[in-house]
Coordinates of C-alpha atoms and ligand atoms in Angstrom, one line a residue:
X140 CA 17.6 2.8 -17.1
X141 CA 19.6 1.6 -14.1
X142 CA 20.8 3.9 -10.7
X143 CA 24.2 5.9 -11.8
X144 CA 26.4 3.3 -10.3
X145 CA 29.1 1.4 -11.7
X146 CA 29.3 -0.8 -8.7
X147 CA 25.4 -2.1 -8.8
X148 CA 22.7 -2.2 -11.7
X149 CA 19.4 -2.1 -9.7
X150 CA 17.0 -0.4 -12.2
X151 CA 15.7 3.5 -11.8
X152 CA 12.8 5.6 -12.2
X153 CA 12.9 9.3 -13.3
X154 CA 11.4 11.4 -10.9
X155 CA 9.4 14.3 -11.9
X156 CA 12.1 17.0 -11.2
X157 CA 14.4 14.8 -13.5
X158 CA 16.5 12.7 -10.2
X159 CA 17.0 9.4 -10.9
X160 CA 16.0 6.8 -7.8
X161 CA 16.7 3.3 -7.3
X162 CA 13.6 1.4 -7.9
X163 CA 14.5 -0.7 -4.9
X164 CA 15.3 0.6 -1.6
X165 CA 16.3 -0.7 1.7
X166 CA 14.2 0.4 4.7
X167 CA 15.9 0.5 7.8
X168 CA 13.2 1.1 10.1
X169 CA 13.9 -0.9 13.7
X170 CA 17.2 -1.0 12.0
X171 CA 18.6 0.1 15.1
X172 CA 21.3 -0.6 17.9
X173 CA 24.8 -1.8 17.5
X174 CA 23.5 -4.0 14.3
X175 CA 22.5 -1.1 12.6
X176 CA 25.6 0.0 11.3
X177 CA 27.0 -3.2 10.1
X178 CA 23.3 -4.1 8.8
X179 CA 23.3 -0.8 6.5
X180 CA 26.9 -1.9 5.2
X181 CA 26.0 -5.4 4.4
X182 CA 23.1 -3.5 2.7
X183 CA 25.7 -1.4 0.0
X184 CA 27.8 -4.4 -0.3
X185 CA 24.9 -6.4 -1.4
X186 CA 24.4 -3.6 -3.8
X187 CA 21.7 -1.9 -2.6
X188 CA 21.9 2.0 -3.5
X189 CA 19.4 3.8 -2.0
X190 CA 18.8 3.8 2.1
X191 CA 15.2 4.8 3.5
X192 CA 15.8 6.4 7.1
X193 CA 13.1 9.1 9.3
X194 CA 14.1 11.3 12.1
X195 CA 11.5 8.9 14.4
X196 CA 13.8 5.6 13.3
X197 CA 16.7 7.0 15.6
X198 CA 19.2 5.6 13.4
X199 CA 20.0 8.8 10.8
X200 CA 23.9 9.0 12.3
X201 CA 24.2 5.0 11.8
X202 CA 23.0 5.4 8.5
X203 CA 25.7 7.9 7.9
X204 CA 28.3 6.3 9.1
X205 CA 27.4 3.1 7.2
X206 CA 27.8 4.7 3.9
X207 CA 31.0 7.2 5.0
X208 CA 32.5 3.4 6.0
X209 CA 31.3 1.5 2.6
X210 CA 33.5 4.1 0.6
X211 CA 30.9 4.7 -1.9
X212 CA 31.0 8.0 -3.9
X213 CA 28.2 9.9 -2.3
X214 CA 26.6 10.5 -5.6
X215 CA 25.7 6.6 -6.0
X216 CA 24.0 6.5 -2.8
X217 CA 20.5 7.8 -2.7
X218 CA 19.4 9.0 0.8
X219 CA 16.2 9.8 1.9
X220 CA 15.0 11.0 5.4
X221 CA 11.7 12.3 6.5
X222 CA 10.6 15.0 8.5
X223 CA 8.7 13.6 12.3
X224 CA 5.5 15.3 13.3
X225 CA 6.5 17.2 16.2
X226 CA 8.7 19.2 13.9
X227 CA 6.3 20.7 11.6
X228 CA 5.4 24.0 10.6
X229 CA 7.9 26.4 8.2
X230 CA 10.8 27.2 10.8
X231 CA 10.9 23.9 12.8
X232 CA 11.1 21.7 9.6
X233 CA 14.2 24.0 8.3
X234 CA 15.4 23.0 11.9
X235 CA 14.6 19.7 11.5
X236 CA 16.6 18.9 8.4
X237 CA 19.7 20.5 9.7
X238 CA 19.8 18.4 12.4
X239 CA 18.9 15.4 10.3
X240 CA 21.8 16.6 7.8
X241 CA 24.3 16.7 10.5
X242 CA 23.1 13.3 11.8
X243 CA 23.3 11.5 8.5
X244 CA 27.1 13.6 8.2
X245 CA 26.3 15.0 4.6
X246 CA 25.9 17.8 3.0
X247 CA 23.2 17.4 0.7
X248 CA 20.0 15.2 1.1
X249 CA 18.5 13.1 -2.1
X250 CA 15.4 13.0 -1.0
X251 CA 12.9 15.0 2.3
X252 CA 9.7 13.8 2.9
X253 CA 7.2 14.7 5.4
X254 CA 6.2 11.4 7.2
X255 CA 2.5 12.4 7.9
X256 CA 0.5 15.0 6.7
X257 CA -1.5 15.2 10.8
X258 CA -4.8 17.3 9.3
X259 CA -5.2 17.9 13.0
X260 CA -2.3 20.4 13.4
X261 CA -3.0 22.0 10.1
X262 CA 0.6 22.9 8.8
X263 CA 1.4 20.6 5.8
X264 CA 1.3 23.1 3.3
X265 CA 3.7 25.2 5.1
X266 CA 5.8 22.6 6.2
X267 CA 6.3 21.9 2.4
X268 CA 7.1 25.6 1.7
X269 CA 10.3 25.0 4.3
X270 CA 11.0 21.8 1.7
X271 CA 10.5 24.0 -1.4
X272 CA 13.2 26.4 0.0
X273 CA 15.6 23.4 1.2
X274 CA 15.2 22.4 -2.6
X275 CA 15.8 26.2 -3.7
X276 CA 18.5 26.3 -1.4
X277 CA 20.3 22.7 -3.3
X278 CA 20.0 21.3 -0.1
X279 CA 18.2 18.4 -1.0
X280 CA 17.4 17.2 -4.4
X281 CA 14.1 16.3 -4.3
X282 CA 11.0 16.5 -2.0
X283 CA 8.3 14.4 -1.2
X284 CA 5.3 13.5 1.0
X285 CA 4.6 10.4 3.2
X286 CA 1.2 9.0 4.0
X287 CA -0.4 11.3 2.1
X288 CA -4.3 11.0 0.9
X289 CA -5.4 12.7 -2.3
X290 CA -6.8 15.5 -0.4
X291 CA -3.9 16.5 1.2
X292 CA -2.1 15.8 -2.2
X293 CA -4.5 18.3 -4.1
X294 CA -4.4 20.6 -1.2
X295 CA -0.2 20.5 -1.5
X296 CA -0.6 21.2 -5.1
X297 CA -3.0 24.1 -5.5
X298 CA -1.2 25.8 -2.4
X299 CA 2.7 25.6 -3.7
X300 CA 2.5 25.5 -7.2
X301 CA 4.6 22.5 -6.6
X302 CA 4.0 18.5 -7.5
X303 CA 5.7 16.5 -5.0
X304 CA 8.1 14.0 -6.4
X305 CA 6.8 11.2 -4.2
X306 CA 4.5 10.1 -2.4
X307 CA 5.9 7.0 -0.1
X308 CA 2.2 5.0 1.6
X309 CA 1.4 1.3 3.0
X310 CA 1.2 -0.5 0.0
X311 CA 1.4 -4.2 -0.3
X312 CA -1.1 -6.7 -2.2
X313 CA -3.4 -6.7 0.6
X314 CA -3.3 -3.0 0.2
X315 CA -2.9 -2.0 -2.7
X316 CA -4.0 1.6 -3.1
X317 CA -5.3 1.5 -6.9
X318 CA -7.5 4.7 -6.4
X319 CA -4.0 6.7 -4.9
X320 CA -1.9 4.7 -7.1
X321 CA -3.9 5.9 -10.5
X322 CA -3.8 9.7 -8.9
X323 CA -0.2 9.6 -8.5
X324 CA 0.4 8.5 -12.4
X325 CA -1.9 11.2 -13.4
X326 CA 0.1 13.6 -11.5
X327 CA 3.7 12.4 -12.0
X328 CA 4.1 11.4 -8.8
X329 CA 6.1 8.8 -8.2
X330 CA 4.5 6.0 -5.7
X331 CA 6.9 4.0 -3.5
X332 CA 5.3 1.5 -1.5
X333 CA 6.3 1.4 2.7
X334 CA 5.8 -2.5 4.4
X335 CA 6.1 -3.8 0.4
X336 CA 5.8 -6.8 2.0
X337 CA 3.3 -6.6 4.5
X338 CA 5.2 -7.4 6.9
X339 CA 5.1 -11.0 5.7
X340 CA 1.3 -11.0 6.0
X341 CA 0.5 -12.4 2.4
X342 CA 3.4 -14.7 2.0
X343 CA 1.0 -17.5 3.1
X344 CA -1.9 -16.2 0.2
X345 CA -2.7 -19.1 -1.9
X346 CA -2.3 -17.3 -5.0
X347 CA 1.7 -15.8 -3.8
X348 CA 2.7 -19.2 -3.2
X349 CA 1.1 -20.5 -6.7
X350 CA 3.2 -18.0 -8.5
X351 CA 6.4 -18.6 -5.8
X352 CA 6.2 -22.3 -7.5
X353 CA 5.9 -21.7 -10.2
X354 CA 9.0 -19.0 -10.5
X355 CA 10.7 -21.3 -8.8
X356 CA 10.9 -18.1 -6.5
X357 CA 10.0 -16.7 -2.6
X358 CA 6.6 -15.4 -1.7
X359 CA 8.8 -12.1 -0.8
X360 CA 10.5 -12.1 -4.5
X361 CA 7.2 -12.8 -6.2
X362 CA 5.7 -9.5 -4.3
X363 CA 8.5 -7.4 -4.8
X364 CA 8.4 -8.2 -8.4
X365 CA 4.3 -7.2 -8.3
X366 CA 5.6 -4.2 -7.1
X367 CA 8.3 -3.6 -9.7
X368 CA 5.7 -4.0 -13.1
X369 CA 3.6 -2.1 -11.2
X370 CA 6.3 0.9 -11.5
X371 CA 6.6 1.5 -7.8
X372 CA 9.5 1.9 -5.4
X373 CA 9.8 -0.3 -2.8
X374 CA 12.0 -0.3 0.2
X375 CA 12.0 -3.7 1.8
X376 CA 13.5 -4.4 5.4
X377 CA 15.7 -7.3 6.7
X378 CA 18.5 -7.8 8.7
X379 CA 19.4 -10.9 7.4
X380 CA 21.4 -10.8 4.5
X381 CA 20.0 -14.4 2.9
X382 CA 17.0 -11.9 2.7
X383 CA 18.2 -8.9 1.6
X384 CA 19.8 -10.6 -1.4
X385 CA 16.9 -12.1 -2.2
X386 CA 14.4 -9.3 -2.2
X387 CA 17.3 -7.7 -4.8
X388 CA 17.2 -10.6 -6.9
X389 CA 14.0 -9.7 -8.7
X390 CA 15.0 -8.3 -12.0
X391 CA 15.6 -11.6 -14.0
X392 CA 11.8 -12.9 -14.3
X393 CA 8.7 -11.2 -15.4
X394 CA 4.9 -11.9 -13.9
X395 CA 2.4 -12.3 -16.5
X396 CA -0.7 -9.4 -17.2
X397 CA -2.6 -12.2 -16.0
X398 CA -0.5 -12.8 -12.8
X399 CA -0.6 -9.3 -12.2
X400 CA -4.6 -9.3 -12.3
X401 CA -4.4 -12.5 -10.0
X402 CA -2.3 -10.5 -7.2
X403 CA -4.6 -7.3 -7.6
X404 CA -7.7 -9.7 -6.8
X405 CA -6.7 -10.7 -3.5
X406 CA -6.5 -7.0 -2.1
X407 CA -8.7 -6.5 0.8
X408 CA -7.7 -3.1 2.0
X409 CA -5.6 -5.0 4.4
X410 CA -4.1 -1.5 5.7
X411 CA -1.9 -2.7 9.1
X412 CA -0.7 1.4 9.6
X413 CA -2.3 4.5 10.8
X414 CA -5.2 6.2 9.4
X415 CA -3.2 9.3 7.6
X416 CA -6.3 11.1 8.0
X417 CA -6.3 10.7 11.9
X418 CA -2.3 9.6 12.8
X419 CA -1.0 12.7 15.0
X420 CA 1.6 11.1 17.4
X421 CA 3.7 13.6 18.3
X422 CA 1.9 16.2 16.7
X423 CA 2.3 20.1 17.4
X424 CA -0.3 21.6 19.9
Ligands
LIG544 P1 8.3 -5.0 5.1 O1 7.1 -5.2 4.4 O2 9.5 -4.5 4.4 O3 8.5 -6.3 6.0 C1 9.7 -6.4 6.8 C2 9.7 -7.7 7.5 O4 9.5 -8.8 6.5 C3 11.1 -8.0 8.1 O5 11.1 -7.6 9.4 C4 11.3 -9.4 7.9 O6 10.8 -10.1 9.1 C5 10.4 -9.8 6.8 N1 11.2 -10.1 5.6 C6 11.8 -9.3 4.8 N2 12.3 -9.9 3.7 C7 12.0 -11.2 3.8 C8 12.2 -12.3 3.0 N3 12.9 -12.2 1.9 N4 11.7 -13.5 3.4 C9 11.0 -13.6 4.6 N5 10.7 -12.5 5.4 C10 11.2 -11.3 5.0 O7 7.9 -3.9 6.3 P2 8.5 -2.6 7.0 O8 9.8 -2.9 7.7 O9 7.4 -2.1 7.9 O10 8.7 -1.6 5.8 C11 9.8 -1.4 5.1 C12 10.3 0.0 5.2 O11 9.3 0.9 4.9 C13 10.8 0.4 6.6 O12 12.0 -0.1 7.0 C14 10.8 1.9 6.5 O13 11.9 2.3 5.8 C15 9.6 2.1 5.6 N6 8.3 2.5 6.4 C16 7.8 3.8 6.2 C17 6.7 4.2 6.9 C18 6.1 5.5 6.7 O14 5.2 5.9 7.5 N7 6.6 6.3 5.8 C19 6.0 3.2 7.8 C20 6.6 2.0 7.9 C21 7.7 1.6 7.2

């Protein structure tokens, strides 16, 4: 199955509330300053169709006016934003999307995660409630989680009555969250993978540039493509277009089962991001 588009043919995933989401994403973290717009428009032209933003990046209004300038139906543009720490809690996160809504300039949302679950302040589960009522409301499609652990999965779960679509985590080979990723499939939840590349870390890994060879291929294309038989979304960043076509061009070579046990060798729980269970910046008080 590929994203509803005429104009691009990057494959999709069914999420469990029956959306369909590009499988490949561009994160537009940092993607910020008077670049940012014309970045995120290179981006759509390029083809990519779905756009990873957060209330914390700063750059929800450029992301809007990227795709209001690309002319794209706003059905074949999948959006997601997330909701920052400081604004959770029931009433503040049904705040907090408004504003993101009338930053990113559209009237619905695709998809609303909340960026960190912050044990320490204790309001997840109703901070999800304000999501399920955004969802009620057709406000946003679909709703997810960030950074969350199984615990605080399970707790979601057995608290709402609801299965969140995603879960989006650190995930890259030198991180590559088996354990969470097995939970998720059990679950229908679908995994999408933040840093998919590590932030270049493993594009020097013996065993990346073996199979880069031997693809004929990058150490960025070869990771990406881990990440695609392993049915995750990714949502790789650039702002160099060379790049961002490339970590598109993914889809026209297959690693073998044997590859794919080669890649899942050299994890090393290589996490470079906060500790979900401890990460409070910005947290309520
Ligand atoms: P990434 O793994 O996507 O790496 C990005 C860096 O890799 C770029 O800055 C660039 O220098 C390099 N790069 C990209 N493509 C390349 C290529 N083809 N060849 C060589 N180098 C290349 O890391 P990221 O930016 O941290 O993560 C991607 C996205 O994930 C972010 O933009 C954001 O949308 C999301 N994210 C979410 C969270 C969260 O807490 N939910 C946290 C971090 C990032």
């Amino acid at each position: 199955m590929t994203y509803r588009s005429e104009t691009s043919d990057i494959p999709a995933i069914v999420l469990n509330d029956g959306q369909v989401m590009p499988k490949l994403g561009f994160g537009v973290y940092k993607v910020v300053g008077d670049e940012a717009v014309g970045t995120i428009h290179t981006a759509l032209e390029l083809g990519y169709r779905s756009i990873d933003t957060a209330s914390f990046y700063g750059n929800e209004e450029e992301v809007g006016r990227a795709i209001a300038e690309s002319g794209l139906p706003r059905d074949e543009v999948f959006v997601t934003t997330k909701l920052w720490n400081a604004d959770q809690g029931y009433d503040a996160a049904m705040r907090a999307f408004d504003t993101s809504l009338k930053r990113l300039g559209l009237d619905y949302l695709d998809l609303f995660l909340i960026h960190w679950p912050v044990p320490s302040a204790d309001l997840y589960v109703d901070t999800f409630r304000a999501l399920q009522a955004l969802k009620r409301q057709g406000r946003v499609v679909s709703i997810g989680v960030s950074n969350f652990k199984k615990a605080h999965l399970e707790r979601v779960m057995a608290e709402t009555g609801e299965t969140p679509a995603v879960n989006q985590v650190e995930l890259h080979p030198y991180y590559a969250q088996a354990e969470l990723r097995a939970f998720h499939a059990q679950h229908g939840i679908v995994t999408e993978a933040w840093s998919p590349l590590g932030r270049g870390t493993e594009f020097n890994d013996s065993v990346i540039i073996g199979l880069a060879a031997k693809y004929e291929r990058t150490p960025a294309q070869i990771i990406l493509r881990w990440h695609m038989q392993l049915g995750n979304v990714a949502i790789p960043k650039s702002m160099t277009p060379s790049r961002m076509a490339e970590n598109l061009a993914v889809f026209d070579f297959e690693l073998t089962g044997r590859e794919m046990t080669q890649i899942a060798a050299i994890d090393k729980d290589g996490r470079q991001g906060g500790d979900p269970d401890t990460f409070a910046m910005d947290a309520p008080v």
